[in-house]
Amino acid sequence: MMNYMVVDDNHIQVANGIFGDVTSFQTYPSGELESLKLEGKNMVVTHAGELVPAFTETPRRKNAPSVEFYKNGMIKAVMVEEQSEVMTPIGDIPAEKITFYPTGEVHRVFITDGKISGFWTEEEEKAYNIPLTFEFDFAAFTAYLSAVNFYENGAIKSITLYPGGKVLISTPVGEMETVIGFSLYESGELESVEPAAPVLVETPIGRLSVHDANAYGVHADSNSVKFNTEGKLLSVKTEENKIIAQSDQEYEIWKPAWKPHPLYDDELIAEAMQISFDWERNTVTFLSEQEATYPIHGTRFVVGKADTGQTGCTPANCASCSLCGSRNSTMK
């Protein structure tokens, strides 16, 4: 169903008004207006307040649409002309781009939205940012942010730090520093956090080194260490450990997969292995190149280094281990 009408060469009418000085627009394959670019001043009324979409091209700003739309005609995102104080569920926040839910509520607020390149560095972009202060049960800090993500009801969903920032988080498994950020449940409990560096975490199958180096450069909506609302560990990611799961005279070895480096064809990088815990079923699930679930009780887990050829055997556990004479060995 059409959600717009072309009035003339540079005017487009939508449900809430008319955009002028339109230089170009894009539509969805089904025909609805998806986005448009402007070269003159317009104003849109949103849950974040009255916004002036970007209409001036500068070397710093991204070559992106001024306004984006959902198929239902509601505004999906606005890149504003100048950084402005916008209304959010936690008060006014300076922003250069705001995204919205299909029902109009503020979804994500980007403090800055410059184009990082060889001609414009993160440090230069940081000059357009300002530190913000937050207080949670698990952390209190003042830091530069890249974005704040909200649930539809207005609760904070995640906070993504600006590159170079660092925040100390008190988690149910100990304190962790993060340089990416963390996510929360709608009720305010810590949901997940991305450690700044490998950190040892006690899990139901042993102590694991937790980290995902490939998480850098993304948002903090979902992270390596996840908890439920009660603070129990739900999942972790590891690049440094392999785990031997042994039961009934058989064993399988789980370890991170290796994949080509995105920039260097002759190099490989480790892809973090995800390990999830189901507290109701009392099981653990490994996800690497394959996926499998084991009962925690009745299965022996031996944790070792992923980058060594050692199985994790020691004289102390030799008598109770059957790895050497096992019938099967499946490498994941």
CSV table of C-alpha atoms in Angstrom, one decimal:
chain,number,residue,atom,x,y,z
A,1,MET,CA,0.0,0.0,0.0
A,2,MET,CA,1.4,3.4,-1.0
A,3,ASN,CA,2.5,5.5,2.0
A,4,TYR,CA,3.4,8.7,0.0
A,5,MET,CA,2.6,10.8,-3.1
A,6,VAL,CA,4.9,12.7,-5.3
A,7,VAL,CA,3.6,16.3,-5.5
A,8,ASP,CA,6.2,17.6,-8.0
A,9,ASP,CA,9.9,17.3,-8.8
A,10,ASN,CA,11.0,18.2,-5.2
A,11,HIS,CA,8.0,17.7,-3.0
A,12,ILE,CA,6.7,14.5,-1.5
A,13,GLN,CA,3.6,14.1,0.6
A,14,VAL,CA,3.4,11.6,3.5
A,15,ALA,CA,0.8,10.9,6.1
A,16,ASN,CA,2.0,13.7,8.4
A,17,GLY,CA,2.8,16.5,5.9
A,18,ILE,CA,4.9,17.5,2.9
A,19,PHE,CA,8.6,17.4,2.5
A,20,GLY,CA,10.1,20.0,0.3
A,21,ASP,CA,13.6,20.3,-1.4
A,22,VAL,CA,13.7,16.5,-1.9
A,23,THR,CA,16.7,15.6,-4.0
A,24,SER,CA,16.1,11.8,-4.2
A,25,PHE,CA,14.0,9.1,-2.6
A,26,GLN,CA,14.0,5.3,-2.3
A,27,THR,CA,11.1,2.9,-2.1
A,28,TYR,CA,10.7,-0.7,-0.8
A,29,PRO,CA,10.3,-3.4,-3.5
A,30,SER,CA,6.6,-3.4,-2.6
A,31,GLY,CA,6.4,0.3,-3.5
A,32,GLU,CA,6.2,2.1,-0.1
A,33,LEU,CA,8.5,5.1,0.6
A,34,GLU,CA,11.7,3.9,2.4
A,35,SER,CA,13.8,7.0,2.6
A,36,LEU,CA,14.5,10.4,1.2
A,37,LYS,CA,17.4,13.0,1.0
A,38,LEU,CA,16.9,16.7,1.4
A,39,GLU,CA,18.7,19.9,0.3
A,40,GLY,CA,16.6,22.4,2.2
A,41,LYS,CA,15.3,22.9,5.7
A,42,ASN,CA,12.3,20.8,6.8
A,43,MET,CA,10.9,19.9,10.2
A,44,VAL,CA,9.4,16.7,11.5
A,45,VAL,CA,7.5,16.2,14.7
A,46,THR,CA,8.4,13.0,16.6
A,47,HIS,CA,8.4,11.5,20.1
A,48,ALA,CA,12.0,13.0,20.4
A,49,GLY,CA,10.6,16.5,19.7
A,50,GLU,CA,10.7,18.7,16.6
A,51,LEU,CA,13.7,17.6,14.4
A,52,VAL,CA,15.3,19.3,11.4
A,53,PRO,CA,16.5,16.5,9.1
A,54,ALA,CA,20.0,16.9,7.6
A,55,PHE,CA,20.1,18.8,4.3
A,56,THR,CA,23.7,20.0,4.1
A,57,GLU,CA,26.4,17.8,2.8
A,58,THR,CA,29.7,18.0,4.7
A,59,PRO,CA,32.9,15.9,4.6
A,60,ARG,CA,32.3,14.7,8.2
A,61,ARG,CA,28.7,13.5,7.9
A,62,LYS,CA,27.7,10.1,6.4
A,63,ASN,CA,26.2,9.9,2.9
A,64,ALA,CA,22.9,8.6,4.3
A,65,PRO,CA,19.2,9.4,3.9
A,66,SER,CA,17.8,12.5,5.8
A,67,VAL,CA,14.7,10.6,6.8
A,68,GLU,CA,13.8,6.8,6.7
A,69,PHE,CA,10.4,5.3,6.9
A,70,TYR,CA,8.7,2.1,7.9
A,71,LYS,CA,6.3,0.6,5.4
A,72,ASN,CA,3.4,1.8,7.5
A,73,GLY,CA,4.5,5.3,6.9
A,74,MET,CA,5.9,6.0,10.4
A,75,ILE,CA,9.3,7.6,10.6
A,76,LYS,CA,12.1,5.0,11.2
A,77,ALA,CA,15.1,7.3,11.5
A,78,VAL,CA,16.1,10.9,11.3
A,79,MET,CA,19.6,12.2,10.7
A,80,VAL,CA,19.5,15.7,12.0
A,81,GLU,CA,21.2,18.8,10.4
A,82,GLU,CA,23.0,19.7,13.6
A,83,GLN,CA,23.6,17.9,16.9
A,84,SER,CA,20.5,18.8,19.0
A,85,GLU,CA,19.1,18.1,22.4
A,86,VAL,CA,16.3,15.5,21.8
A,87,MET,CA,13.7,14.2,24.2
A,88,THR,CA,14.2,10.7,25.5
A,89,PRO,CA,12.6,8.6,28.3
A,90,ILE,CA,15.6,9.6,30.5
A,91,GLY,CA,15.7,13.3,29.7
A,92,ASP,CA,17.2,15.4,26.9
A,93,ILE,CA,20.3,13.9,25.2
A,94,PRO,CA,22.4,15.5,22.5
A,95,ALA,CA,22.0,13.5,19.2
A,96,GLU,CA,22.9,13.5,15.6
A,97,LYS,CA,20.7,10.6,14.6
A,98,ILE,CA,17.6,9.1,16.2
A,99,THR,CA,15.8,5.9,15.3
A,100,PHE,CA,12.2,5.0,16.2
A,101,TYR,CA,9.9,2.0,16.7
A,102,PRO,CA,7.1,1.4,14.2
A,103,THR,CA,4.7,2.9,16.8
A,104,GLY,CA,6.8,6.1,17.1
A,105,GLU,CA,8.6,5.6,20.4
A,106,VAL,CA,12.3,6.5,20.6
A,107,HIS,CA,14.4,3.4,19.8
A,108,ARG,CA,18.1,4.4,19.6
A,109,VAL,CA,19.8,7.7,20.1
A,110,PHE,CA,23.3,8.3,18.5
A,111,ILE,CA,25.2,11.0,20.2
A,112,THR,CA,27.4,11.6,17.1
A,113,ASP,CA,27.1,10.1,13.6
A,114,GLY,CA,30.2,11.2,11.8
A,115,LYS,CA,31.9,9.2,9.1
A,116,ILE,CA,35.2,7.8,10.5
A,117,SER,CA,37.8,7.5,7.8
A,118,GLY,CA,41.4,8.4,7.0
A,119,PHE,CA,40.3,12.0,6.7
A,120,TRP,CA,38.3,12.0,9.9
A,121,THR,CA,39.5,10.2,13.0
A,122,GLU,CA,37.7,8.9,16.1
A,123,GLU,CA,39.5,11.6,18.2
A,124,GLU,CA,38.2,14.3,15.9
A,125,GLU,CA,34.7,12.9,16.1
A,126,LYS,CA,35.0,12.7,19.9
A,127,ALA,CA,35.1,16.6,19.9
A,128,TYR,CA,31.5,16.5,19.0
A,129,ASN,CA,30.6,14.2,21.9
A,130,ILE,CA,30.0,15.0,25.5
A,131,PRO,CA,30.2,12.7,28.6
A,132,LEU,CA,27.0,11.6,30.1
A,133,THR,CA,26.4,10.3,33.7
A,134,PHE,CA,24.5,7.2,34.6
A,135,GLU,CA,23.7,5.3,37.9
A,136,PHE,CA,22.6,1.7,37.9
A,137,ASP,CA,22.6,-0.9,40.7
A,138,PHE,CA,25.6,-2.5,39.0
A,139,ALA,CA,27.6,0.5,37.8
A,140,ALA,CA,27.8,4.3,38.2
A,141,PHE,CA,29.9,6.2,35.7
A,142,THR,CA,30.4,9.2,33.5
A,143,ALA,CA,31.5,8.4,30.0
A,144,TYR,CA,31.4,9.3,26.3
A,145,LEU,CA,28.8,7.2,24.5
A,146,SER,CA,28.1,6.1,20.9
A,147,ALA,CA,24.4,5.3,21.5
A,148,VAL,CA,21.7,4.7,24.0
A,149,ASN,CA,19.1,2.0,23.1
A,150,PHE,CA,15.6,2.0,24.6
A,151,TYR,CA,12.7,-0.5,25.0
A,152,GLU,CA,9.4,0.6,23.7
A,153,ASN,CA,8.2,1.3,27.2
A,154,GLY,CA,11.1,3.7,27.7
A,155,ALA,CA,13.5,1.6,29.8
A,156,ILE,CA,17.1,1.6,28.8
A,157,LYS,CA,17.9,-1.5,26.7
A,158,SER,CA,21.6,-1.0,26.2
A,159,ILE,CA,24.4,1.5,26.4
A,160,THR,CA,27.2,1.5,23.8
A,161,LEU,CA,30.4,3.3,24.8
A,162,TYR,CA,32.4,5.6,22.4
A,163,PRO,CA,35.7,4.0,21.3
A,164,GLY,CA,38.3,4.4,23.9
A,165,GLY,CA,35.9,4.6,26.8
A,166,LYS,CA,36.0,2.1,29.7
A,167,VAL,CA,33.4,1.3,32.4
A,168,LEU,CA,33.7,-1.0,35.4
A,169,ILE,CA,30.6,-3.3,35.8
A,170,SER,CA,29.8,-5.3,38.9
A,171,THR,CA,28.4,-8.6,37.6
A,172,PRO,CA,27.1,-11.7,39.4
A,173,VAL,CA,30.3,-13.4,38.5
A,174,GLY,CA,32.7,-10.6,39.5
A,175,GLU,CA,33.7,-7.1,38.3
A,176,MET,CA,34.5,-6.6,34.6
A,177,GLU,CA,35.7,-3.7,32.6
A,178,THR,CA,34.0,-3.1,29.3
A,179,VAL,CA,35.0,-0.9,26.4
A,180,ILE,CA,31.9,-1.8,24.3
A,181,GLY,CA,29.0,-1.6,26.7
A,182,PHE,CA,26.2,-3.6,28.3
A,183,SER,CA,22.5,-4.4,28.0
A,184,LEU,CA,19.7,-4.5,30.5
A,185,TYR,CA,16.3,-6.2,31.0
A,186,GLU,CA,13.2,-4.1,30.9
A,187,SER,CA,13.0,-4.5,34.6
A,188,GLY,CA,16.5,-3.0,35.0
A,189,GLU,CA,18.7,-6.0,35.8
A,190,LEU,CA,22.0,-6.5,34.0
A,191,GLU,CA,21.4,-8.7,31.0
A,192,SER,CA,24.8,-8.9,29.3
A,193,VAL,CA,28.2,-7.3,29.2
A,194,GLU,CA,31.2,-7.4,26.8
A,195,PRO,CA,34.5,-7.8,28.7
A,196,ALA,CA,37.3,-5.5,27.6
A,197,ALA,CA,39.8,-8.3,27.7
A,198,PRO,CA,39.7,-12.1,28.5
A,199,VAL,CA,38.4,-12.6,32.0
A,200,LEU,CA,38.2,-15.8,34.1
A,201,VAL,CA,34.6,-16.8,34.9
A,202,GLU,CA,33.4,-19.7,37.1
A,203,THR,CA,30.7,-21.7,35.2
A,204,PRO,CA,28.9,-24.9,35.9
A,205,ILE,CA,31.4,-26.8,33.8
A,206,GLY,CA,34.6,-25.1,35.1
A,207,ARG,CA,36.5,-21.9,34.9
A,208,LEU,CA,36.5,-20.4,31.4
A,209,SER,CA,38.4,-17.5,29.8
A,210,VAL,CA,35.6,-15.3,28.4
A,211,HIS,CA,36.0,-12.8,25.6
A,212,ASP,CA,35.0,-12.1,22.0
A,213,ALA,CA,37.6,-9.9,20.2
A,214,ASN,CA,35.3,-9.8,17.1
A,215,ALA,CA,32.7,-8.0,19.1
A,216,TYR,CA,34.6,-4.7,18.6
A,217,GLY,CA,32.9,-2.1,16.4
A,218,VAL,CA,29.3,-3.3,17.1
A,219,HIS,CA,26.6,-2.2,19.4
A,220,ALA,CA,26.1,-3.5,23.0
A,221,ASP,CA,22.7,-5.1,22.6
A,222,SER,CA,24.0,-8.6,23.0
A,223,ASN,CA,27.4,-9.5,24.6
A,224,SER,CA,29.7,-12.4,25.5
A,225,VAL,CA,28.5,-12.8,29.1
A,226,LYS,CA,24.8,-13.1,29.6
A,227,PHE,CA,22.7,-13.5,32.8
A,228,ASN,CA,19.0,-14.1,33.6
A,229,THR,CA,17.0,-11.7,35.7
A,230,GLU,CA,18.1,-13.6,38.8
A,231,GLY,CA,21.7,-13.2,38.0
A,232,LYS,CA,22.4,-16.7,37.0
A,233,LEU,CA,24.9,-17.2,34.1
A,234,LEU,CA,23.1,-18.0,30.8
A,235,SER,CA,25.9,-18.0,28.3
A,236,VAL,CA,29.5,-17.0,27.7
A,237,LYS,CA,31.9,-16.9,24.7
A,238,THR,CA,35.4,-18.1,24.7
A,239,GLU,CA,38.3,-17.8,22.2
A,240,GLU,CA,40.9,-19.4,24.4
A,241,ASN,CA,39.4,-22.6,25.8
A,242,LYS,CA,38.6,-26.0,24.5
A,243,ILE,CA,36.3,-28.3,26.4
A,244,ILE,CA,36.3,-32.1,26.5
A,245,ALA,CA,32.8,-33.5,27.2
A,246,GLN,CA,33.2,-37.1,28.3
A,247,SER,CA,30.5,-39.7,29.1
A,248,ASP,CA,30.0,-43.5,28.6
A,249,GLN,CA,33.5,-44.1,27.4
A,250,GLU,CA,33.1,-41.5,24.6
A,251,TYR,CA,34.3,-37.9,24.4
A,252,GLU,CA,33.9,-35.0,22.1
A,253,ILE,CA,36.2,-32.0,21.9
A,254,TRP,CA,34.7,-28.5,21.5
A,255,LYS,CA,36.8,-25.5,20.6
A,256,PRO,CA,36.6,-22.2,18.8
A,257,ALA,CA,36.5,-22.3,15.0
A,258,TRP,CA,39.1,-20.6,12.8
A,259,LYS,CA,38.0,-18.3,9.9
A,260,PRO,CA,39.9,-16.2,7.4
A,261,HIS,CA,40.9,-12.7,8.6
A,262,PRO,CA,38.5,-10.1,7.0
A,263,LEU,CA,41.5,-8.0,5.9
A,264,TYR,CA,44.4,-10.5,5.4
A,265,ASP,CA,43.7,-13.6,3.3
A,266,ASP,CA,46.8,-15.4,4.6
A,267,GLU,CA,45.7,-15.1,8.2
A,268,LEU,CA,43.2,-16.9,10.4
A,269,ILE,CA,41.4,-15.6,13.4
A,270,ALA,CA,39.5,-17.4,16.2
A,271,GLU,CA,35.7,-17.2,16.1
A,272,ALA,CA,34.5,-17.3,19.7
A,273,MET,CA,32.6,-20.4,20.8
A,274,GLN,CA,29.3,-19.9,22.6
A,275,ILE,CA,28.5,-22.0,25.7
A,276,SER,CA,25.0,-21.7,27.0
A,277,PHE,CA,23.5,-23.0,30.3
A,278,ASP,CA,19.9,-24.1,30.9
A,279,TRP,CA,19.3,-24.0,34.6
A,280,GLU,CA,15.9,-25.7,34.4
A,281,ARG,CA,17.0,-28.7,32.3
A,282,ASN,CA,20.5,-28.6,33.9
A,283,THR,CA,22.2,-28.8,30.5
A,284,VAL,CA,25.0,-27.1,28.6
A,285,THR,CA,25.0,-26.3,24.9
A,286,PHE,CA,28.1,-25.8,22.8
A,287,LEU,CA,27.9,-23.8,19.6
A,288,SER,CA,30.9,-23.6,17.3
A,289,GLU,CA,31.0,-25.1,13.8
A,290,GLN,CA,28.4,-27.5,15.1
A,291,GLU,CA,26.0,-27.6,18.0
A,292,ALA,CA,25.3,-30.1,20.7
A,293,THR,CA,23.7,-30.3,24.2
A,294,TYR,CA,24.9,-32.3,27.2
A,295,PRO,CA,23.5,-33.0,30.7
A,296,ILE,CA,25.7,-31.3,33.2
A,297,HIS,CA,25.3,-34.1,35.7
A,298,GLY,CA,26.7,-37.4,34.3
A,299,THR,CA,29.1,-35.6,31.9
A,300,ARG,CA,32.7,-34.9,32.7
A,301,PHE,CA,34.0,-31.6,31.4
A,302,VAL,CA,37.8,-31.0,31.1
A,303,VAL,CA,38.8,-27.4,30.3
A,304,GLY,CA,42.0,-26.8,28.4
A,305,LYS,CA,43.8,-24.2,26.2
A,306,ALA,CA,42.4,-24.1,22.7
A,307,ASP,CA,45.8,-23.2,21.2
A,308,THR,CA,47.7,-26.2,22.5
A,309,GLY,CA,47.6,-29.9,21.7
A,310,GLN,CA,47.0,-30.8,25.3
A,311,THR,CA,43.8,-32.7,26.3
A,312,GLY,CA,43.7,-31.3,29.8
A,313,CYS,CA,44.7,-34.6,31.4
A,314,THR,CA,46.7,-34.5,34.6
A,315,PRO,CA,48.0,-37.3,36.9
A,316,ALA,CA,45.3,-36.2,39.5
A,317,ASN,CA,42.4,-37.0,37.2
A,318,CYS,CA,43.9,-39.9,35.2
A,319,ALA,CA,42.3,-42.6,37.3
A,320,SER,CA,38.8,-41.3,36.7
A,321,CYS,CA,39.3,-40.4,33.0
A,322,SER,CA,39.0,-42.7,30.0
A,323,LEU,CA,40.1,-40.3,27.3
A,324,CYS,CA,43.1,-42.4,26.3
A,325,GLY,CA,41.1,-45.5,25.6
A,326,SER,CA,38.0,-43.8,24.3
A,327,ARG,CA,36.0,-45.3,21.4
A,328,ASN,CA,35.3,-41.9,19.7
A,329,SER,CA,36.9,-38.5,19.4
A,330,THR,CA,34.9,-35.9,17.4
A,331,MET,CA,36.6,-32.6,16.8
A,332,LYS,CA,34.2,-29.6,16.6
